[in-house]
Short mmCIF file of N, CA and C in Angstrom, two decimals:
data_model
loop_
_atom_site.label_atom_id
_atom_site.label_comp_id
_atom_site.label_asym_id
_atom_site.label_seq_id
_atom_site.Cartn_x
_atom_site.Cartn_y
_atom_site.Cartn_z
N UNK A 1 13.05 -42.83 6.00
CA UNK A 1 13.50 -41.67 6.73
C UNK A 1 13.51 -40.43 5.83
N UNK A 2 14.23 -40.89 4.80
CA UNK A 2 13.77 -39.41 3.97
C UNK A 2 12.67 -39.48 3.23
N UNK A 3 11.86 -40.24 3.23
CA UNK A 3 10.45 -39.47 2.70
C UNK A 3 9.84 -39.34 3.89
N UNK A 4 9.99 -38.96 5.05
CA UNK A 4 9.37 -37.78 6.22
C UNK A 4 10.25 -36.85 6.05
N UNK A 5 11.12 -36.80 5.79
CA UNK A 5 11.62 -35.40 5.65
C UNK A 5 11.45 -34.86 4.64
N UNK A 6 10.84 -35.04 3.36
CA UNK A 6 9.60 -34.43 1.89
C UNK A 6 9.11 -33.88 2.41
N UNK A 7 8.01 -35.22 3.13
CA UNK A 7 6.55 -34.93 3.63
C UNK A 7 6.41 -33.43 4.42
N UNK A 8 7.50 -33.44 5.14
CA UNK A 8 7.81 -32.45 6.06
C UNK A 8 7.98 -31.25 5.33
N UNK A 9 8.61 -30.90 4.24
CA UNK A 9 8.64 -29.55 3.62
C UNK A 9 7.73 -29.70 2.86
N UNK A 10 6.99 -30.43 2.17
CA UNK A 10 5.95 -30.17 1.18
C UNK A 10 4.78 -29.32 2.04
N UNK A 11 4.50 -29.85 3.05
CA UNK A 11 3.33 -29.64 4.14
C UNK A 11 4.21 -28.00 4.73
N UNK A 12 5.08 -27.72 5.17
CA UNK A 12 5.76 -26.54 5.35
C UNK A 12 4.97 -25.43 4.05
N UNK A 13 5.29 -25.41 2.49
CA UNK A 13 5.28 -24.98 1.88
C UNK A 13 3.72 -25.02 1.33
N UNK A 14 2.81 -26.16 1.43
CA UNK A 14 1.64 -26.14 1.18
C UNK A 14 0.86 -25.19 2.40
N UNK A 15 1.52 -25.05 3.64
CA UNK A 15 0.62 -24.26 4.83
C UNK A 15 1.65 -22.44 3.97
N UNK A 16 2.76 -22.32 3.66
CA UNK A 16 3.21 -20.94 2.79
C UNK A 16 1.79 -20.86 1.91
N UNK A 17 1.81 -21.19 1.28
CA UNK A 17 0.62 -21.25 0.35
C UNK A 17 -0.58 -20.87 0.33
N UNK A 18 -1.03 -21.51 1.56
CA UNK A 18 -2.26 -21.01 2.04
C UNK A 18 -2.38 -19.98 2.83
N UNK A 19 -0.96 -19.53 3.56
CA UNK A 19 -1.11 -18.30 3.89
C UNK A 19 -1.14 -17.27 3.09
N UNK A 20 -0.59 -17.13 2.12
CA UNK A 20 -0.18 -16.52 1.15
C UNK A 20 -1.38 -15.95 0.03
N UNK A 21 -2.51 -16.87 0.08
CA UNK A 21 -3.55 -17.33 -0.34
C UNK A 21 -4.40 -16.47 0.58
N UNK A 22 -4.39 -16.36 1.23
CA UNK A 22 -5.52 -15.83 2.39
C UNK A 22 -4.78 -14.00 2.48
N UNK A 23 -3.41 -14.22 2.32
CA UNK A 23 -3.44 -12.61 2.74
C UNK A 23 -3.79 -11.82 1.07
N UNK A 24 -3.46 -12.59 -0.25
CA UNK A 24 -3.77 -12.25 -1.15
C UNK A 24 -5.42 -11.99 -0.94
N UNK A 25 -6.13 -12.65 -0.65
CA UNK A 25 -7.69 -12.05 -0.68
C UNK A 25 -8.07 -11.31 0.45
N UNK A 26 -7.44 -11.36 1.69
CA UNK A 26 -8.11 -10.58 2.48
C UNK A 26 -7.01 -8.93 2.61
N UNK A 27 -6.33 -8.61 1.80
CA UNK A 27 -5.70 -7.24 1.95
C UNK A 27 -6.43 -6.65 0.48
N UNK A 28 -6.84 -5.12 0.70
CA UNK A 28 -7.01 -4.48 -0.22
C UNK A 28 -6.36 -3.07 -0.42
N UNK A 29 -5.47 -2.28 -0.79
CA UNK A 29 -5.44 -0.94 -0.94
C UNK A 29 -6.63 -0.23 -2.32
N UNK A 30 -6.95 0.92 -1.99
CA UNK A 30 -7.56 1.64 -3.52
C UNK A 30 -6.72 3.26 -2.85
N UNK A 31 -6.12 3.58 -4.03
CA UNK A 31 -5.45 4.62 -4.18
C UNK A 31 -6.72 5.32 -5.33
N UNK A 32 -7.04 6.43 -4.95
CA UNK A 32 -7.51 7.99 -5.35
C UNK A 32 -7.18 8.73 -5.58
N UNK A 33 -7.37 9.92 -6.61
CA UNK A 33 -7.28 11.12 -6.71
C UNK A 33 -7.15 12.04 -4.94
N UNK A 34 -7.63 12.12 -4.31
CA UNK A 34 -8.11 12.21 -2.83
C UNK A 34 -7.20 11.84 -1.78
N UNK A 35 -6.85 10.55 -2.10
CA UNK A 35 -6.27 9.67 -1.21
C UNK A 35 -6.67 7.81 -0.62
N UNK A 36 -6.16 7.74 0.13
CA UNK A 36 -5.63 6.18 -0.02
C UNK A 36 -6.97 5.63 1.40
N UNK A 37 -6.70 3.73 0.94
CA UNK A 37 -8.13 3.76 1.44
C UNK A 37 -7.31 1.98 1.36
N UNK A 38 -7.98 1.54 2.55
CA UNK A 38 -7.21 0.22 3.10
C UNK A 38 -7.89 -0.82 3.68
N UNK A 39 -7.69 -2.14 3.66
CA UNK A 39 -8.12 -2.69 4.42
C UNK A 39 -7.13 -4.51 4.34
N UNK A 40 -7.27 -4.98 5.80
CA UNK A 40 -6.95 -6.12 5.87
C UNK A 40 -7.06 -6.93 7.04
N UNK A 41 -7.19 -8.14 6.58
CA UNK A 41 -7.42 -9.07 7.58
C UNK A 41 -8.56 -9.72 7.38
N UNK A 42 -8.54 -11.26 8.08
CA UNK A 42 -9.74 -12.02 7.65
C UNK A 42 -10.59 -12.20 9.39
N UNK A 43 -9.85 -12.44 9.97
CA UNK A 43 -10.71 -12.67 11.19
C UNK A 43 -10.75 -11.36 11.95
N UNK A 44 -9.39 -10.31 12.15
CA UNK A 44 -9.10 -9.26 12.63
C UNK A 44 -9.32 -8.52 11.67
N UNK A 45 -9.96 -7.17 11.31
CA UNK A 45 -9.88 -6.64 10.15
C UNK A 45 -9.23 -5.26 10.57
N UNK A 46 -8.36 -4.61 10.08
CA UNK A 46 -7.85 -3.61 10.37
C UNK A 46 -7.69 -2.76 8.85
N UNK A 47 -8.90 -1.05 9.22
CA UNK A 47 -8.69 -0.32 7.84
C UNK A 47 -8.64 0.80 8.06
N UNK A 48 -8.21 1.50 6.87
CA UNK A 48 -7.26 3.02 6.93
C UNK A 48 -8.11 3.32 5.73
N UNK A 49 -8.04 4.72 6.07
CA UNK A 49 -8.47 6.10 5.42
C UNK A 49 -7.56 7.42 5.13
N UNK A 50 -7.26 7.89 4.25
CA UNK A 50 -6.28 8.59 4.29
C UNK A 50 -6.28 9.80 3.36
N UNK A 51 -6.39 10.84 3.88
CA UNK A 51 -6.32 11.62 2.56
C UNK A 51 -4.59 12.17 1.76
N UNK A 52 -4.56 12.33 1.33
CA UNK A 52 -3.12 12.05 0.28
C UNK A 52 -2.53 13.63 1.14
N UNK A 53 -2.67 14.46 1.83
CA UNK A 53 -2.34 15.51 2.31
C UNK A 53 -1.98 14.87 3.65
N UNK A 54 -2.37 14.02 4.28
CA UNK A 54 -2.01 13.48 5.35
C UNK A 54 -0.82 12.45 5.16
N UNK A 55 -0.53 11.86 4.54
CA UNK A 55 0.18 10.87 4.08
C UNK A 55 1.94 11.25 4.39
N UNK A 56 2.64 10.52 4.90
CA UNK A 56 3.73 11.12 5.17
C UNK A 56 4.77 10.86 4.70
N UNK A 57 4.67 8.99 4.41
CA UNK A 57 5.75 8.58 4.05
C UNK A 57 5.36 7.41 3.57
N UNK A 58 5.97 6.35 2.45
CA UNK A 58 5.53 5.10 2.14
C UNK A 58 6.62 4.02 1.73
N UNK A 59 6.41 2.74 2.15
CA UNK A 59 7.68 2.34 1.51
C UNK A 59 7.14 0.90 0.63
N UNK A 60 8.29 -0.09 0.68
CA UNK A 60 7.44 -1.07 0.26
C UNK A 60 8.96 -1.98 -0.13
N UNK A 61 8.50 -3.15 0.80
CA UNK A 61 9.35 -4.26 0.67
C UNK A 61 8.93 -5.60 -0.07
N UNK A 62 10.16 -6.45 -0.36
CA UNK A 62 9.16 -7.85 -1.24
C UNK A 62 10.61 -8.82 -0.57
N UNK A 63 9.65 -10.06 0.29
CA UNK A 63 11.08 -10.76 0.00
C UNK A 63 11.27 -12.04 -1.27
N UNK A 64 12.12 -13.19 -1.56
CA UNK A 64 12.60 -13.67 -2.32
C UNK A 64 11.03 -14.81 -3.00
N UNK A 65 10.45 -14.90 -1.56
CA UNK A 65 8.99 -15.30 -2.39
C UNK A 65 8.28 -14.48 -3.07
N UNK A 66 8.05 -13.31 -2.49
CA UNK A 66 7.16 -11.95 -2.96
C UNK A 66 7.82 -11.88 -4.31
N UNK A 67 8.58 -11.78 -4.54
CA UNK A 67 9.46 -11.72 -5.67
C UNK A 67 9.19 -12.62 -6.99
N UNK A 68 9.25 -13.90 -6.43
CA UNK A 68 8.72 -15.12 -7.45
C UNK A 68 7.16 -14.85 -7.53
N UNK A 69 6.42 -14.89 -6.53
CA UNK A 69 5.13 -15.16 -6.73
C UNK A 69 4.59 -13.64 -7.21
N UNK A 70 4.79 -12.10 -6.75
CA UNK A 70 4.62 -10.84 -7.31
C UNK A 70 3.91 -10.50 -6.03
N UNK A 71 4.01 -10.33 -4.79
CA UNK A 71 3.97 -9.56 -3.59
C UNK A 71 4.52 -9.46 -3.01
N UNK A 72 4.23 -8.57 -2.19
CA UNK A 72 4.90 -7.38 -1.52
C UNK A 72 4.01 -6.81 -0.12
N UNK A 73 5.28 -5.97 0.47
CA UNK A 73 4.50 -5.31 1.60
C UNK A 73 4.63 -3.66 1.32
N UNK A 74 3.56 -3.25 1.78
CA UNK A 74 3.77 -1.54 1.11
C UNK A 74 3.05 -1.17 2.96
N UNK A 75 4.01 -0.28 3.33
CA UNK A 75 3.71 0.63 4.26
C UNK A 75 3.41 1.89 3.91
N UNK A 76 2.33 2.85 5.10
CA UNK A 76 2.24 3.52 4.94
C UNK A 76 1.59 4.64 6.27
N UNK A 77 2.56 5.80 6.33
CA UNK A 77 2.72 6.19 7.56
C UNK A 77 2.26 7.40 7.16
N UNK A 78 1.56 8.11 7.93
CA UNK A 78 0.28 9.24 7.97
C UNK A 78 0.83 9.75 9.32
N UNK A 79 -0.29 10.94 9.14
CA UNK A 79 0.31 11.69 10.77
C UNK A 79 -0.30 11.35 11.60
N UNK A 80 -0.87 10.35 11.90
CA UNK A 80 -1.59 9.69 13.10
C UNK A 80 -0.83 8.15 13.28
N UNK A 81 -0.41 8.24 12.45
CA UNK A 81 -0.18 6.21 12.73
C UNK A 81 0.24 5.59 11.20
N UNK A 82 0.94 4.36 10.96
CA UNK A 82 1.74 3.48 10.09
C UNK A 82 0.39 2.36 10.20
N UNK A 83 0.57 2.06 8.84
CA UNK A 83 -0.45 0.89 8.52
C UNK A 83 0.45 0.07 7.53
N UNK A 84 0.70 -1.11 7.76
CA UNK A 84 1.15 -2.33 6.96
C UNK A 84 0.35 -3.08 6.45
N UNK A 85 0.55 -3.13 4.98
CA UNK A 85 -0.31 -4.19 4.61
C UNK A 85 0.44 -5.44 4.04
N UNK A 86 0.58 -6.19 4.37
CA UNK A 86 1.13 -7.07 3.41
C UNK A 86 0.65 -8.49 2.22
N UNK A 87 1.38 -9.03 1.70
CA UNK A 87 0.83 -9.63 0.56
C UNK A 87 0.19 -8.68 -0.78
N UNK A 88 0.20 -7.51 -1.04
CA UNK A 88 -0.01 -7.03 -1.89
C UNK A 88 0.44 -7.06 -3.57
N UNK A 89 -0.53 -7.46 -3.73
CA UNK A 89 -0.03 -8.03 -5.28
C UNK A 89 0.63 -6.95 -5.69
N UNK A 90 1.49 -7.01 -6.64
CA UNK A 90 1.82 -5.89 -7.51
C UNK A 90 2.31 -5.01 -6.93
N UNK A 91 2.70 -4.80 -4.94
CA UNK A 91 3.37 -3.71 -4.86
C UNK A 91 3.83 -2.57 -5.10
N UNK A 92 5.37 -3.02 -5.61
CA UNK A 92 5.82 -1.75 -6.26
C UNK A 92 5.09 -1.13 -7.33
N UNK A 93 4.14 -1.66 -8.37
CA UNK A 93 3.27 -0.06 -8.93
C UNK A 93 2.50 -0.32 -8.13
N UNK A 94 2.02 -0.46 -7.05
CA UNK A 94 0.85 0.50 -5.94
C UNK A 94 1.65 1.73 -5.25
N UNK A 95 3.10 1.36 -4.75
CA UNK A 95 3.83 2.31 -4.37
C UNK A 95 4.09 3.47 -5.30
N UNK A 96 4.87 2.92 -6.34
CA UNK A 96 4.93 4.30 -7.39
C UNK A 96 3.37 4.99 -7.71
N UNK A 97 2.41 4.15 -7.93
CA UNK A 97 0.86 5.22 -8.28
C UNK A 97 1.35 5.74 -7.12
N UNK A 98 1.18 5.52 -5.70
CA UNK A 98 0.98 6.72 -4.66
C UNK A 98 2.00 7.76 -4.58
N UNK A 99 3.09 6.99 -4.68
CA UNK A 99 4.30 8.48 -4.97
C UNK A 99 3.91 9.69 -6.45
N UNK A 100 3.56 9.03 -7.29
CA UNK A 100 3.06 9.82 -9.00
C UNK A 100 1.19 10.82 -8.16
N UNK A 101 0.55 10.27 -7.25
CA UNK A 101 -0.57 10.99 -7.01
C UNK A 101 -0.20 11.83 -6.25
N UNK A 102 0.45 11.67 -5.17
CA UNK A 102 1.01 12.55 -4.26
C UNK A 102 1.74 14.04 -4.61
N UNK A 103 2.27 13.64 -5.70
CA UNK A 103 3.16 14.59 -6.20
C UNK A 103 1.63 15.72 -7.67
N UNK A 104 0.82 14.62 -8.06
CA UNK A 104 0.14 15.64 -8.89
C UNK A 104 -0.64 16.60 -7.46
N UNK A 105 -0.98 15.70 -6.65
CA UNK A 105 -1.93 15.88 -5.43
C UNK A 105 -1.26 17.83 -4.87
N UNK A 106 -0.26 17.71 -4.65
CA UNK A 106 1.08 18.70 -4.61
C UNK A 106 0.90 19.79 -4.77
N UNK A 107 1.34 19.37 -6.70
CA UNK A 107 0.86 20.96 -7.60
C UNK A 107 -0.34 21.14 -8.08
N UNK A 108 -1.37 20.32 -7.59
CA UNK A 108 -2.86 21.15 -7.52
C UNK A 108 -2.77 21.79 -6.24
N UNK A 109 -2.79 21.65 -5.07
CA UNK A 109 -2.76 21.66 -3.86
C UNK A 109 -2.00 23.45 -4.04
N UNK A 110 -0.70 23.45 -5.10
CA UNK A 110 0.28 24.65 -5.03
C UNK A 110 -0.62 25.72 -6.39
N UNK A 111 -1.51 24.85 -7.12
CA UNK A 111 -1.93 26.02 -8.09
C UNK A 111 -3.40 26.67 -7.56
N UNK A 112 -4.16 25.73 -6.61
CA UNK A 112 -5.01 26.56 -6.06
C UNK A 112 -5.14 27.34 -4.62
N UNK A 113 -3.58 27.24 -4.29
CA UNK A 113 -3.28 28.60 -3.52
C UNK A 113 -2.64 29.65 -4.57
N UNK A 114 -2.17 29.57 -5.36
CA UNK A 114 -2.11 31.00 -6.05
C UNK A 114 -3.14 31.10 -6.86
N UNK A 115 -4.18 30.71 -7.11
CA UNK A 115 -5.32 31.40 -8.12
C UNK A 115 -6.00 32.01 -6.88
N UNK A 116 -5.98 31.26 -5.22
CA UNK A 116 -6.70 32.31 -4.41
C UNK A 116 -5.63 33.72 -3.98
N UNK A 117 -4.79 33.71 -3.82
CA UNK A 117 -3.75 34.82 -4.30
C UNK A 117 -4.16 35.86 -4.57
N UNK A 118 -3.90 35.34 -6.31
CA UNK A 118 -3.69 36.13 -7.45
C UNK A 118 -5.46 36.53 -7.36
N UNK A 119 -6.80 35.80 -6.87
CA UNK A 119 -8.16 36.29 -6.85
C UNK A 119 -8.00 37.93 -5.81
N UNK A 120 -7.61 37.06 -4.89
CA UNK A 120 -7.25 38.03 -3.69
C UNK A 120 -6.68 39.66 -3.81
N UNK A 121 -5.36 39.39 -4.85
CA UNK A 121 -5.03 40.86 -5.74
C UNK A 121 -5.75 41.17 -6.04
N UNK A 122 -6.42 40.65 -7.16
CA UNK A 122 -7.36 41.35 -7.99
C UNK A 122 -8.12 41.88 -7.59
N UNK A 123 -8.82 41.47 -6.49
CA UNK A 123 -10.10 41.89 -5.71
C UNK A 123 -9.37 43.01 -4.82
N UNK A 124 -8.57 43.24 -4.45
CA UNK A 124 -7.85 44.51 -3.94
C UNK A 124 -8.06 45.65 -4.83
N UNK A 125 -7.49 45.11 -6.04
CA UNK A 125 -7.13 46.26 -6.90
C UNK A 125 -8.56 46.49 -7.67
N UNK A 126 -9.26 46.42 -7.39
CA UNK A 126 -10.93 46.88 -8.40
C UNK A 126 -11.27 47.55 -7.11
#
């Protein structure tokens, strides 16, 4: 009697496994200079495009397996729509790179509106 009830969680935890296994290869994020770029799923494939100006909000959860094994789920919500990916290795630094690009993304975004500005003066004043 209790070795069906082993059998029973080993086989539980060997089908964890293989899920786990499958979302590890079939999810990809690539974070850019530009912006963010997605994909997942093995039979359903569902992918995102994003430029880092669109991007709205991101988060990123791990539970007590993600934790042991090193994945995670990182969301990410744009002004059209939320895309989840989960199983993402390494998570939290995929989240922090996108929060650290976002923010250089920012003050380029803030220094080449004042060089057109400050062009703009200049070209007044000649």
């Amino acid at each position: 009697m209790c070795g069906i009830y082993w059998y029973n969680i080993i086989s539980i935890m060997k089908s964890l496994l293989i899920l786990i296994s499958i979302g590890y290869n079939t999810n990809d994020l690539i974070l850019t200079n530009k912006g963010v770029f997605g994909k997942c799923g093995l039979i359903s494939t569902t992918q995102m495009q994003s430029p880092l100006n669109k991007i709205d909000s991101v988060s990123y959860s791990s539970g007590l397996f993600g934790k042991i094994i090193g994945y995670g789920t990182v969301r990410i919500s744009t002004t059209s729509s939320t895309f989840k990916f989960r199983f993402i290795r390494d998570g939290q630094t995929l989240y922090n790179d996108i929060f650290n690009q976002l923010e250089i993304s920012e003050v380029e975004s803030r220094n080449l509106d004042a060089k057109a500005i400050v062009d703009a003066m200049a070209e007044k004043l000649s």
